[in-house]
Each structure stands twice: as C-alpha cells, then as structure tokens.
Coordinates of C-alpha atoms and ligand atoms in Angstrom, one line a residue:
M1 CA -9.9 116.2 88.2
S2 CA -6.4 114.7 87.0
N3 CA -4.5 116.4 84.5
E4 CA -5.3 114.2 81.6
Q5 CA -3.3 115.7 78.6
S6 CA -1.3 113.2 76.9
V7 CA 1.3 115.8 75.4
P8 CA 4.1 116.6 78.3
V9 CA 3.7 120.1 79.9
V10 CA 7.3 120.9 78.3
Q11 CA 6.2 120.3 74.8
I12 CA 3.1 122.6 75.6
V13 CA 5.9 125.3 76.6
N14 CA 7.6 124.6 73.3
E15 CA 4.9 124.6 70.9
A16 CA 3.1 127.6 72.5
G17 CA 6.7 129.3 72.2
R18 CA 6.9 128.9 68.9
R19 CA 3.5 130.1 67.7
R20 CA 2.7 133.8 66.9
T21 CA -0.7 134.3 66.5
F22 CA -1.5 137.9 64.9
A23 CA -3.9 139.8 62.6
V24 CA -3.8 142.3 59.8
I25 CA -5.5 145.1 60.5
S26 CA -6.2 148.3 57.6
H27 CA -8.6 150.5 55.7
P28 CA -10.1 148.8 52.4
D29 CA -7.5 149.0 49.9
A30 CA -4.6 149.2 51.6
G31 CA -3.2 146.2 50.8
K32 CA -4.6 143.4 53.3
S33 CA -5.2 140.6 51.3
T34 CA -1.9 141.3 49.0
T35 CA 0.0 141.6 52.1
T36 CA -1.4 138.3 53.4
E37 CA -0.2 136.5 50.5
A38 CA 3.1 137.9 50.2
L39 CA 3.6 137.0 53.8
A40 CA 2.3 133.5 53.2
L41 CA 4.5 133.3 50.2
H42 CA 7.4 133.8 52.3
A43 CA 6.5 130.7 54.0
R44 CA 5.4 129.1 51.1
A45 CA 1.9 128.4 52.3
I46 CA 0.2 129.4 49.1
T47 CA 1.4 128.2 45.6
S48 CA -0.1 131.4 43.7
A49 CA -1.2 134.9 44.8
G50 CA -4.6 134.9 45.0
A51 CA -5.1 131.5 46.8
V52 CA -6.2 133.0 50.3
H53 CA -8.6 135.6 49.3
G54 CA -8.1 137.5 46.3
Q55 CA -9.2 137.0 42.8
G56 CA -8.2 133.7 42.7
A57 CA -10.1 132.1 45.3
R58 CA -12.9 134.3 44.5
K59 CA -13.7 132.6 41.6
G60 CA -14.4 129.2 43.6
V61 CA -16.3 130.5 46.0
T62 CA -19.8 129.6 45.9
S63 CA -21.7 130.8 49.3
D64 CA -24.4 132.9 48.6
W65 CA -22.9 134.7 52.1
M66 CA -19.9 135.3 50.2
E67 CA -22.1 136.8 47.5
L68 CA -22.6 139.7 49.5
E69 CA -19.2 140.5 49.9
R70 CA -17.7 139.7 46.7
E71 CA -20.6 142.4 45.1
R72 CA -19.3 144.8 48.1
G73 CA -15.8 144.2 47.4
I74 CA -15.5 143.5 50.9
S75 CA -14.2 140.9 53.3
V76 CA -16.6 140.0 56.5
T77 CA -15.9 136.2 57.1
S78 CA -13.1 135.1 59.3
A79 CA -10.5 132.5 59.0
A80 CA -7.2 131.8 60.0
L81 CA -4.0 130.8 57.8
Q82 CA -1.2 128.8 59.6
F83 CA 2.3 128.4 58.2
G84 CA 5.4 127.8 59.6
Y85 CA 8.2 129.8 59.4
R86 CA 11.6 130.3 60.5
G87 CA 10.8 127.0 63.1
H88 CA 8.0 129.1 63.9
V89 CA 4.2 128.4 63.3
M90 CA 2.4 131.7 62.3
N91 CA -1.2 132.0 62.7
L92 CA -2.7 134.8 60.6
V93 CA -6.2 135.5 61.6
D94 CA -8.3 137.3 59.0
T95 CA -10.1 140.7 60.2
P96 CA -13.1 142.2 58.4
G97 CA -11.9 145.4 56.7
H98 CA -15.0 147.7 57.1
A99 CA -15.5 149.7 59.8
D100 CA -19.2 148.6 60.1
F101 CA -18.0 145.0 61.2
S102 CA -15.6 146.4 63.6
E103 CA -17.6 144.6 66.1
D104 CA -16.4 141.4 64.6
T105 CA -13.3 142.8 64.3
Y106 CA -13.0 143.0 68.2
R107 CA -13.8 139.7 68.7
V108 CA -11.0 138.9 66.0
L109 CA -8.5 141.0 68.2
A110 CA -9.8 139.1 71.2
A111 CA -7.8 135.9 69.4
V112 CA -4.7 137.3 68.8
D113 CA -1.5 138.4 70.5
C114 CA -0.9 141.1 67.9
A115 CA -1.6 142.8 65.0
I116 CA 0.0 144.8 62.1
M117 CA -1.5 147.9 61.2
L118 CA -1.1 148.6 57.5
V119 CA -0.5 152.0 56.1
D120 CA -1.4 153.2 52.6
A121 CA 1.7 155.8 51.8
A122 CA -0.3 157.9 49.9
K123 CA -3.3 158.1 51.8
G124 CA -1.9 157.6 55.4
L125 CA -4.0 157.1 58.6
E126 CA -7.3 156.8 56.9
E127 CA -10.6 156.5 59.0
Q128 CA -11.1 152.9 59.4
T129 CA -7.4 152.2 60.4
R130 CA -7.9 154.8 63.3
K131 CA -11.0 152.8 64.6
L132 CA -9.1 149.4 64.2
F133 CA -6.1 150.9 65.5
A134 CA -8.4 151.9 68.8
V135 CA -9.5 148.6 68.9
C136 CA -6.3 147.5 69.2
R137 CA -5.5 149.7 71.9
H138 CA -8.9 148.8 73.9
R139 CA -7.4 145.1 74.0
G140 CA -4.0 145.6 74.7
V141 CA -3.0 144.5 71.4
P142 CA 0.6 145.5 70.5
V143 CA 0.8 147.0 67.0
I144 CA 3.5 146.6 64.4
T145 CA 3.0 149.3 61.5
F146 CA 3.8 148.3 58.1
I147 CA 3.8 151.6 55.3
N148 CA 2.6 150.0 52.2
K149 CA 2.5 150.9 48.6
W150 CA 6.1 152.8 48.7
D151 CA 6.4 151.4 45.1
R152 CA 4.4 154.7 44.5
R153 CA 4.3 158.3 44.7
G154 CA 3.1 159.1 48.3
R155 CA 3.7 161.3 51.6
E156 CA 6.9 161.6 53.3
A157 CA 8.0 159.0 55.6
L158 CA 8.8 161.6 58.5
T159 CA 5.6 163.2 57.9
L160 CA 3.6 159.9 58.0
L161 CA 5.4 159.0 61.3
E162 CA 4.3 162.8 62.4
D163 CA 0.6 161.6 61.8
I164 CA 0.9 158.4 63.4
E165 CA 2.4 160.1 66.7
T166 CA -0.3 162.6 66.8
H167 CA -3.4 161.3 65.6
L168 CA -3.1 157.9 67.5
G169 CA -0.9 158.8 70.2
I170 CA 1.4 156.1 69.8
T171 CA 5.3 156.6 69.1
P172 CA 6.2 155.1 66.0
V173 CA 9.6 153.5 66.3
P174 CA 11.6 152.8 62.6
V175 CA 12.6 149.4 62.7
V176 CA 13.3 149.7 58.9
W177 CA 13.8 153.0 56.3
P178 CA 13.5 153.2 53.1
V179 CA 16.4 154.3 51.0
G180 CA 14.2 156.3 48.2
G181 CA 10.8 158.6 48.6
A182 CA 7.9 156.7 47.7
G183 CA 7.3 156.1 43.9
D184 CA 11.1 155.6 44.2
L185 CA 12.1 152.6 46.2
R186 CA 15.5 151.7 45.9
G187 CA 15.7 149.3 48.9
L188 CA 15.8 149.3 52.6
V189 CA 18.1 150.0 55.3
Q190 CA 17.7 148.4 59.0
A191 CA 18.0 150.6 62.3
S192 CA 19.9 148.0 63.7
D193 CA 22.2 148.2 61.0
T194 CA 23.1 151.1 59.0
E195 CA 26.0 150.0 57.4
Q196 CA 24.3 147.8 54.9
M197 CA 21.9 148.4 52.3
L198 CA 19.0 146.0 51.1
R199 CA 18.3 146.5 47.6
Y200 CA 15.5 145.4 45.6
T201 CA 14.9 144.7 41.9
K202 CA 11.1 144.5 41.2
V203 CA 10.1 140.8 39.8
P204 CA 7.6 141.6 37.8
G205 CA 4.1 140.1 38.1
G206 CA 2.8 140.4 41.9
T207 CA 3.6 138.9 44.8
H208 CA 6.6 137.1 44.0
A209 CA 9.9 137.8 46.4
A210 CA 11.6 140.7 44.7
L211 CA 15.3 139.9 44.2
E212 CA 17.6 141.4 47.3
E213 CA 21.2 142.7 47.0
V214 CA 22.9 143.4 50.4
L215 CA 25.4 146.1 49.6
T216 CA 27.7 147.8 51.9
A217 CA 27.5 151.4 53.2
E218 CA 30.4 152.7 50.9
E219 CA 28.6 150.0 48.0
A220 CA 25.2 152.0 48.5
T221 CA 26.8 155.6 48.8
E222 CA 28.5 154.6 45.2
R223 CA 25.4 153.3 43.7
E224 CA 22.5 154.9 45.2
G225 CA 24.1 158.5 46.4
E226 CA 22.0 161.0 47.6
A227 CA 18.9 158.5 48.4
W228 CA 21.0 156.5 50.5
E229 CA 22.3 159.5 52.2
T230 CA 18.8 161.3 53.1
A231 CA 17.8 157.9 53.9
L232 CA 20.2 157.6 56.7
E233 CA 19.4 161.3 57.5
E234 CA 16.1 160.4 58.3
L235 CA 16.1 157.6 60.0
E236 CA 18.8 159.2 62.3
L237 CA 16.2 162.5 62.9
A238 CA 13.2 160.0 63.4
L239 CA 15.1 157.8 65.8
S240 CA 16.6 160.9 67.7
S241 CA 13.2 162.3 68.8
G242 CA 12.0 159.2 70.0
P243 CA 12.7 156.8 72.8
G244 CA 14.2 153.8 70.6
Y245 CA 12.9 150.5 70.7
D246 CA 11.9 148.5 73.6
Q247 CA 10.0 145.3 74.0
E248 CA 8.4 146.2 77.2
A249 CA 7.0 149.4 75.7
F250 CA 5.9 147.7 72.5
E251 CA 4.0 145.1 74.5
A252 CA 2.1 148.0 76.5
G253 CA 1.6 149.2 73.2
K254 CA 3.3 152.6 74.1
I255 CA 5.3 152.4 70.7
S256 CA 4.8 150.9 67.7
P257 CA 7.9 149.5 65.8
V258 CA 7.6 150.6 62.0
F259 CA 8.2 149.1 58.9
F260 CA 8.4 150.5 55.2
G261 CA 7.8 148.1 51.8
S262 CA 5.4 147.4 49.0
A263 CA 3.2 144.2 49.5
L264 CA 2.9 144.3 45.8
S265 CA 6.3 144.1 44.7
N266 CA 7.2 142.1 47.8
I267 CA 9.6 144.2 49.4
G268 CA 10.0 144.9 53.0
V269 CA 7.3 142.0 53.8
K270 CA 10.1 139.6 54.6
L271 CA 11.6 142.1 57.5
L272 CA 8.0 142.1 58.4
L273 CA 7.9 138.5 59.0
D274 CA 11.0 138.4 60.8
A275 CA 9.7 140.7 63.1
V276 CA 6.4 139.1 64.1
V277 CA 8.8 136.1 65.1
D278 CA 11.3 138.4 66.8
L279 CA 8.9 140.8 68.2
A280 CA 5.4 139.6 68.7
P281 CA 4.6 137.9 72.0
S282 CA 4.0 134.4 71.8
P283 CA 0.8 133.2 73.7
A284 CA 0.8 133.6 77.5
A285 CA -1.5 133.2 80.7
R286 CA -5.0 134.8 80.0
P287 CA -6.8 136.5 82.7
L288 CA -10.2 134.9 83.7
A289 CA -13.6 136.3 84.1
K290 CA -13.3 136.0 88.0
G291 CA -10.1 137.1 88.6
G292 CA -6.7 134.8 88.4
S293 CA -5.4 133.5 85.1
R294 CA -5.2 130.3 82.9
E295 CA -1.5 129.5 82.5
V296 CA -0.5 128.0 79.0
T297 CA 0.4 124.7 80.3
E298 CA -3.0 124.4 82.2
E299 CA -5.1 122.0 80.4
F300 CA -7.3 122.8 77.1
S301 CA -9.1 126.0 77.4
G302 CA -10.2 127.9 74.4
L303 CA -12.4 131.0 73.0
V304 CA -15.0 130.8 70.2
F305 CA -14.6 134.7 68.7
K306 CA -16.8 133.7 65.6
I307 CA -19.1 131.7 64.4
Q308 CA -19.6 131.8 60.5
A309 CA -23.1 130.1 59.1
N310 CA -22.6 128.9 55.3
M311 CA -19.3 128.5 54.9
D312 CA -20.0 125.5 52.8
P313 CA -23.5 126.3 51.0
A314 CA -23.5 122.5 50.4
H315 CA -23.8 121.8 53.8
R316 CA -25.3 125.0 55.4
D317 CA -23.6 124.3 58.4
R318 CA -22.2 126.3 61.2
M319 CA -18.7 127.0 62.1
A320 CA -17.4 128.2 65.3
F321 CA -13.6 129.4 65.4
V322 CA -11.9 128.7 68.7
R323 CA -8.7 130.3 69.5
V324 CA -6.7 128.0 71.8
C325 CA -5.4 129.5 75.1
S326 CA -4.1 126.8 77.1
G327 CA -3.3 123.2 76.9
V328 CA -3.6 120.9 74.0
F329 CA -6.8 120.5 71.6
E330 CA -7.5 117.2 70.2
R331 CA -9.8 116.2 67.9
G332 CA -12.5 114.1 69.2
M333 CA -11.9 115.5 72.7
N334 CA -14.8 116.1 74.8
V335 CA -14.8 119.7 75.9
T336 CA -17.0 121.6 78.6
R337 CA -18.7 124.8 77.1
A338 CA -18.3 127.1 80.7
A339 CA -21.8 128.8 79.9
S340 CA -23.7 126.0 80.5
G341 CA -21.3 123.6 82.0
R342 CA -22.6 120.9 78.8
S343 CA -20.4 118.7 77.2
F344 CA -19.4 119.3 73.8
A345 CA -17.8 116.9 71.3
T346 CA -14.9 118.1 68.9
K347 CA -15.3 115.3 66.2
Y348 CA -15.5 117.4 63.3
A349 CA -12.4 120.2 64.3
Q350 CA -11.0 121.9 61.3
T351 CA -8.5 124.2 60.3
V352 CA -9.4 126.5 57.8
F353 CA -7.3 127.9 54.9
G354 CA -9.0 130.7 52.8
A355 CA -12.1 128.4 51.3
E356 CA -10.3 125.3 52.1
R357 CA -10.8 123.2 55.1
T358 CA -8.5 120.6 56.4
V359 CA -9.0 118.1 59.2
V360 CA -7.2 119.2 62.4
D361 CA -5.8 116.7 65.0
T362 CA -3.9 118.5 67.5
A363 CA -3.7 122.3 68.3
Y364 CA -1.6 124.3 70.8
P365 CA -1.9 127.8 72.4
G366 CA -2.3 130.2 69.5
D367 CA -4.0 128.2 67.1
V368 CA -7.4 128.8 65.5
V369 CA -9.4 125.4 65.0
G370 CA -12.9 125.6 63.5
L371 CA -15.5 123.2 65.0
I372 CA -18.5 122.3 62.6
N373 CA -21.8 121.5 63.6
A374 CA -21.4 124.2 66.7
S375 CA -24.8 125.0 67.0
A376 CA -25.0 125.2 70.8
L377 CA -22.0 127.5 70.7
R378 CA -21.9 131.1 70.8
V379 CA -19.5 134.0 70.6
G380 CA -17.3 134.6 73.6
D381 CA -17.8 131.0 75.0
T382 CA -15.1 129.3 77.0
L383 CA -14.2 125.6 76.1
Y384 CA -12.3 123.8 78.6
T385 CA -11.1 120.7 79.9
G386 CA -9.8 119.7 83.5
K387 CA -10.4 122.6 86.2
K388 CA -13.1 125.0 85.0
A389 CA -12.0 128.3 82.9
E390 CA -14.2 131.1 82.0
F391 CA -12.4 134.1 80.1
P392 CA -14.1 137.4 81.0
A393 CA -17.1 137.7 78.6
L394 CA -16.3 140.1 74.8
P395 CA -18.1 143.3 75.3
A396 CA -20.9 144.3 72.9
F397 CA -20.2 147.5 71.3
A398 CA -22.0 150.4 71.6
P399 CA -25.2 150.2 68.6
E400 CA -25.8 153.3 67.1
Y401 CA -28.3 152.3 64.7
F402 CA -31.7 150.8 65.1
A403 CA -34.1 149.1 63.2
V404 CA -37.3 146.9 63.9
A405 CA -37.5 143.7 61.8
R406 CA -40.8 142.0 60.6
P407 CA -41.1 139.6 58.2
K408 CA -42.9 140.2 54.8
D409 CA -44.7 137.0 54.8
I410 CA -46.6 136.3 58.3
S411 CA -47.1 132.4 57.3
R412 CA -43.1 132.3 57.8
S413 CA -42.7 132.9 61.2
K414 CA -40.9 129.7 61.9
Q415 CA -38.3 130.9 59.8
F416 CA -38.3 134.1 60.7
R417 CA -37.9 133.0 64.5
K418 CA -34.9 131.1 63.4
G419 CA -33.3 133.3 61.3
V420 CA -33.2 135.9 63.9
S421 CA -32.0 133.4 66.7
Q422 CA -29.1 132.5 64.7
L423 CA -27.9 136.1 63.7
D424 CA -28.2 137.0 67.1
E425 CA -25.8 133.4 68.1
E426 CA -23.7 134.3 65.7
G427 CA -23.5 138.3 66.7
V428 CA -24.2 139.5 63.3
V429 CA -26.2 142.2 65.2
Q430 CA -27.5 142.7 68.7
V431 CA -31.1 141.6 68.8
L432 CA -33.2 143.4 71.4
V433 CA -36.6 142.7 72.2
S434 CA -39.3 143.4 74.7
D435 CA -43.1 142.3 75.5
R436 CA -44.5 145.5 74.1
R437 CA -43.0 144.8 70.8
G438 CA -43.5 141.1 70.9
D439 CA -41.5 138.2 68.9
Q440 CA -42.5 139.2 65.8
A441 CA -40.7 142.5 65.5
P442 CA -37.7 142.4 67.4
V443 CA -35.5 145.3 67.2
M444 CA -32.1 144.8 65.2
A445 CA -28.8 146.7 67.0
A446 CA -26.0 147.8 64.8
V447 CA -22.7 149.6 65.3
G448 CA -22.4 150.0 61.2
P449 CA -25.4 150.2 58.9
M450 CA -24.0 147.6 56.4
Q451 CA -24.9 145.1 59.5
F452 CA -28.4 145.5 58.3
D453 CA -27.7 144.4 54.7
V454 CA -26.1 141.2 55.6
V455 CA -29.2 140.6 58.0
L456 CA -31.7 141.6 55.0
H457 CA -29.6 139.1 52.3
R458 CA -29.2 136.3 54.9
M459 CA -33.0 136.6 56.3
E460 CA -33.9 136.0 52.8
H461 CA -31.4 133.7 51.2
E462 CA -30.6 131.8 53.8
F463 CA -33.8 131.4 56.0
S464 CA -36.3 132.2 53.3
S465 CA -37.9 134.7 55.4
P466 CA -37.4 138.0 53.6
I467 CA -38.1 141.1 56.1
T468 CA -38.5 144.7 56.1
L469 CA -36.3 146.5 58.4
D470 CA -37.8 150.3 59.9
R471 CA -35.3 152.4 61.1
L472 CA -35.9 154.0 64.5
S473 CA -34.6 157.4 65.3
Y474 CA -32.3 156.1 68.4
K475 CA -28.9 156.9 68.1
L476 CA -27.9 156.5 71.5
A477 CA -27.7 153.0 73.9
R478 CA -26.6 152.6 77.7
V479 CA -26.7 149.8 80.3
T480 CA -29.4 149.9 83.0
D481 CA -31.0 148.2 85.9
P482 CA -34.3 147.3 86.5
E483 CA -34.8 150.3 88.6
G484 CA -33.6 152.2 85.5
A485 CA -36.0 151.0 83.1
A486 CA -39.0 151.5 85.8
E487 CA -37.9 155.1 86.0
L488 CA -37.6 155.4 82.2
A489 CA -41.3 153.9 81.7
K490 CA -42.7 155.9 84.3
A491 CA -41.1 159.4 82.4
R492 CA -43.0 158.3 79.5
L493 CA -40.3 159.7 77.0
T494 CA -41.3 159.8 73.4
D495 CA -38.1 159.3 72.3
A496 CA -36.7 156.9 74.5
E497 CA -37.1 153.0 75.2
V498 CA -35.7 150.3 77.4
L499 CA -35.4 147.1 75.3
V500 CA -33.8 143.9 76.9
R501 CA -30.7 142.4 74.6
R502 CA -31.3 138.5 74.2
S503 CA -27.6 137.7 74.2
D504 CA -27.1 138.5 77.6
N505 CA -30.4 140.3 79.0
A506 CA -28.7 143.2 79.3
L507 CA -31.1 145.9 79.8
L508 CA -30.7 148.9 77.0
A509 CA -32.0 152.0 77.2
L510 CA -32.0 153.6 74.2
F511 CA -32.1 157.4 73.1
A512 CA -32.5 159.8 70.2
D513 CA -29.8 161.9 71.0
K514 CA -27.3 162.9 73.8
W515 CA -29.6 166.0 74.8
H516 CA -32.7 163.7 75.1
L517 CA -30.2 161.6 77.3
S518 CA -28.7 164.3 79.6
A519 CA -32.1 165.9 80.0
F520 CA -33.1 162.4 81.4
Q521 CA -30.1 161.8 83.6
R522 CA -30.5 165.5 85.4
A523 CA -33.8 164.7 86.4
K524 CA -32.6 161.5 87.4
P525 CA -29.2 161.5 88.7
D526 CA -29.2 158.5 90.5
I527 CA -30.4 155.9 87.7
L528 CA -27.7 153.8 86.0
L529 CA -27.3 154.6 82.6
Q530 CA -23.2 153.0 81.6
P531 CA -22.0 153.4 78.5
L532 CA -20.9 150.6 76.2
I533 CA -17.4 150.4 74.2
A534 CA -17.7 153.0 71.3
T535 CA -15.8 152.0 67.9
A536 CA -15.0 155.9 67.5
D537 CA -11.8 157.2 68.8
Ligands
LIG601 P1 -7.3 145.1 50.9 O1 -7.2 143.5 50.9 O2 -6.7 145.9 51.9 O3 -8.8 145.6 50.6 O4 -6.0 145.6 49.7 P2 -5.5 144.7 48.6 O5 -4.6 143.6 49.1 O6 -6.7 144.3 47.6 O7 -5.0 145.7 47.7 C1 -5.9 146.9 47.2 C2 -5.2 147.4 46.0 O8 -3.9 147.7 45.9 C3 -5.0 146.2 44.7 O9 -4.9 147.3 43.6 C4 -3.6 146.1 45.2 O10 -3.2 145.5 43.9 C5 -3.1 147.4 45.2 N1 -1.8 147.1 46.3 C6 -1.4 146.6 47.4 N2 -0.1 146.3 47.8 C7 0.2 147.2 47.1 C8 1.7 147.8 46.7 O11 2.4 147.7 47.8 N3 1.9 148.7 45.5 C9 1.1 148.9 45.0 N4 1.6 150.0 44.3 N5 0.0 148.5 44.9 C10 -0.4 147.7 45.8 P3 -6.4 147.2 42.6 O12 -6.2 147.4 41.2 O13 -7.6 147.4 43.3 O14 -6.7 145.4 42.4 P4 -5.6 144.4 41.3 O15 -6.4 144.3 40.2 O16 -4.4 145.1 41.6 O17 -5.9 143.1 42.2

C-alpha cells in the first residue's frame, strides 16, 4: 500500500517533536485539579480556575454518570486537555484519582510519555500515590515529582526525599528547592543556578500566577537571611548524596527530578511546566505486539485507551479516546481496527476539554482524539492506516473482588445483557462467564470495590436494568489453560472455580485465598496458574 499521508514526513517529525503528552498522578486531595488548572493557566488555556473539572465545571456537568462522581467527590472520567506552551503542544491526559480505578489509570498511562507525581507536603507518600507510582514503573513511564502545598505546614524537604527513595525505590534528584520550610514559602532556588533566588509574592484568590522577582544571591542573603542559607545547604546535601540529574536515567525510570511549590498559590508551577517541555520525552516509536515497532513517521496508528459512555446524556453516545502514535490523523479518514480488520469511519472526531468538545481536524503523534459513536471499538484496540499495526494488548489487572450480577427484574433481560456487554467493552469491570452460571448471572470481577458501585449505578440509571450483586468469597485469580481448567473441575474444590473472561476468552481460575491456591499447586505442580498484574506495590 502506498504512503497516503498528505503531510510531509518532516512535518510529522517536527509536530511529534513539539508534543509533550503527560498525566498527573496523585492521591485524592493532593491537588491534581488545582495543579492541572495552574498548569493550564500558564498556557492561558483556561480563562478562570475551575474550568477543567473543578467546582466551576461541575455545576455545568449534567451527566448522571458524572453525578456519581460528584457524590463521591472523585473523578473517574478521562479527558485530555491540550494547550500550547513555549512553542510546544502540551497534552495533559486526566487520570482517575482513586486506586479502585487503577486499571483505568494503567490504560491512561499507556497513552502518555511522562507522569507528574504529586506529593502533599504534609502527608508525604500516600497509599494511592504509591500504587499509581507502581503502575508508572510497570509501564516504564518516567516520573517527575512535584511536592505540593509548600505554602502550608508540612514535613521537612529532606525527609520527603528520603521517603521517596526508601518507599518507591527511585532516586529523587532535586531540580528546584524551596526557600523557607513548609508553611513559610518565600521562594525557590534552582539546582542549576544557585546564584539567584526566585522570590514569590502570593496573589490572593487561588490559581493566579504569583508575582515573581529574581534576586541575586546577595540580595537573597540580605532579604531572606537564614531561610536562603538553609535552602542552599539542604540543596547541596540532597544533591551530594545522589547521582545528579541524568536524562537517560530519568527516561529509564531510575531517577525522578523533584520540584517544590504550591499549586494553589501558583508557585513553582511554571518551573514544573518548563520541566515537562525540557525533560519529558516526545512521542517515539512504539513496540508492536508481534515484534518490531511503529515509527512516528509511518502512516497513522492510534491506541484506544479509554471508552467513555454518556459524556453527553442528551446523546447517550459512546466516545473512544485514541492516542495518536504515528502519522497524521485527519478527520474523516477511514481507519482499520486491527482486531477485526474492519474499517472505521472517523467522521465524528473531537477533542475533549473538560466538559466541552470541539471538532478536531488534524492530530499528530502524542495527541488525543475522541471518536464518537465508537460502539465497534474496545479498550486496547489499535487503529491504523497503511501498513498493519497492532500494539501489545493492555494487560488486565488482577481482580480481587468478585460478585454475581443478576437482574432484579427478569423481564428486562435484554437491557441486562446490553448493559453487561457495554460495561465489559468499556472495561468498567472484567466480566467472567461460564456455562454453569449462564447468561443471566455473569461474574463481575473488579480491582477495587468502587467499580461495583459504578456498575450498580449505571445498570439502573443508564440501562434501566437494576441488578443485585452478590459477593463471592474468591480473592485471587490466575490465568490457566483448558488442561488446568479440566484438572480443577476434576478436583471438585469447593473454594475454586474456572471462568472465561469475555473480553479475551482467557480462562481465569479463582481461589478463595493463597492457601487454597498453594494447596492445589502442590497437588498439581504442572498446571498453568499464571499471576496477573497486581496493583499493589
Ligand atoms: P485533587 O484533584 O487531587 O483531589 O485535589 P484538589 O486540586 O481538588 O485539591 C484538594 C484541596 O487541596 C483543595 O482544598 C485545594 O484548594 C487544596 N490545595 C491544592 N493545592 C494546594 C496548595 O498548593 N496549597 C494549599 N494550601 N492547598 C492546596 P479544599 O479545601 O478541599 O477545596 P477548595 O474548597 O479549596 O476547592
């Protein structure tokens, strides 16, 4: 097939080179929304704080699906925000904050080239931060650390760094150091230039850019005295105990450049954004499932990393978020879905900005486009034109919670089946089936129990088929094969069962706990019982 791209290769190289596609990961409340808004403010992508998914936007969002998020105070939808900065195109992809949705986060992280890990200065490394970090590590996504809320009382900077090193096993390398302890933020000093201090004056009223003054070292000593001296000493100490910044080590996930600041006062956020431009890698060749890789200059290819239903309740549509991996995406082009070989028309392509959508005409590697009416698409799909491309499947996480779903009203079995099937395709839960259990009683498998709340809510409100979910006592899943399934059936264990995962026909053997599993393994050492990816670190 000929190379049909209307855009010259050199332009694709340039466009890809100026893209930075990244996500912010954090424990809820560490300041992800505030940071997102502050980052976008520097690029003037939004006119007032709250337009992304803060309170301002929440008022305008009407989806009943989002209502659940609002009740819970969590964000489980994914949207991508695009803005220009220093001649670059920044694609900020939203991640769900709650660890129960870390399977979603994993998929989002398949679509980015870098992550910013937010740490609350007072709380240090929190549980979800650790889990999300583990996901980054697993995916090989380089991580920039931002220690937020330095305007409030918190821990010692050096202690926070030590924690990162000890608990995450990554070497923190300070790029920016705070002048003044947590709660007494006077300004920042950059490791690359200790001859000057960036002094900030807070502007009241939230995420507005703080006023910045540049002081020479002498002026800093004169005006900030001990705070300045201490900052220099601590910075030197932190740098002398580590290897220093190294781009290769950062991209390999061995070190994490560290920044300090306050998203709310908009201090240090610009330096963070600069770091994304200067340090984060631009889109690069992506490995293919069957070996080799797709260069960014080859014809279009993209990865479906998120399916979102009901973003607009008036239309009840389904949107697939696609990360462009190579070539140029042009609205209206026909692409091929690798899994089925079928053609998919992209007449309705959009970018999604918070709750707003705009039509997208052209997109380059690193960009995210939303395809509406994407009922034929599944999470993990590869789309392409020209030479076939298929990216490795997004691995499913190890489910730890299992429940049988049954329609409350059996006369609504059609709606029930449709709902179950759609939730499965979106990857909201893993749906497991077996002949024994039948169509009307599939097993829902989840990484976190909150996924069940989403299932209950959506089955009732969206598919008009309220369900019951009866929890099963299994805790562990292992991938097995037909032989393993037969052996397990023969063993007639009361606390084990083999089910088929609908999305990929994998055979999952479920066990009540690790003792039952190891007892079976001891009895049948040759049986395939392969672990899935765990979310816990
Ligand atoms: P999230 O998306 O990670 O859940 O966090 P979000 O940005 O919503 O921030 C959580 C809370 O932390 C908010 O306060 C927010 O104002 C505050 N916050 C974020 N960054 C900073 C910071 O740099 N310094 C300080 N002092 N606070 C910060 P809230 O009281 O829960 O909400 P709100 O009423 O202020 O919106």
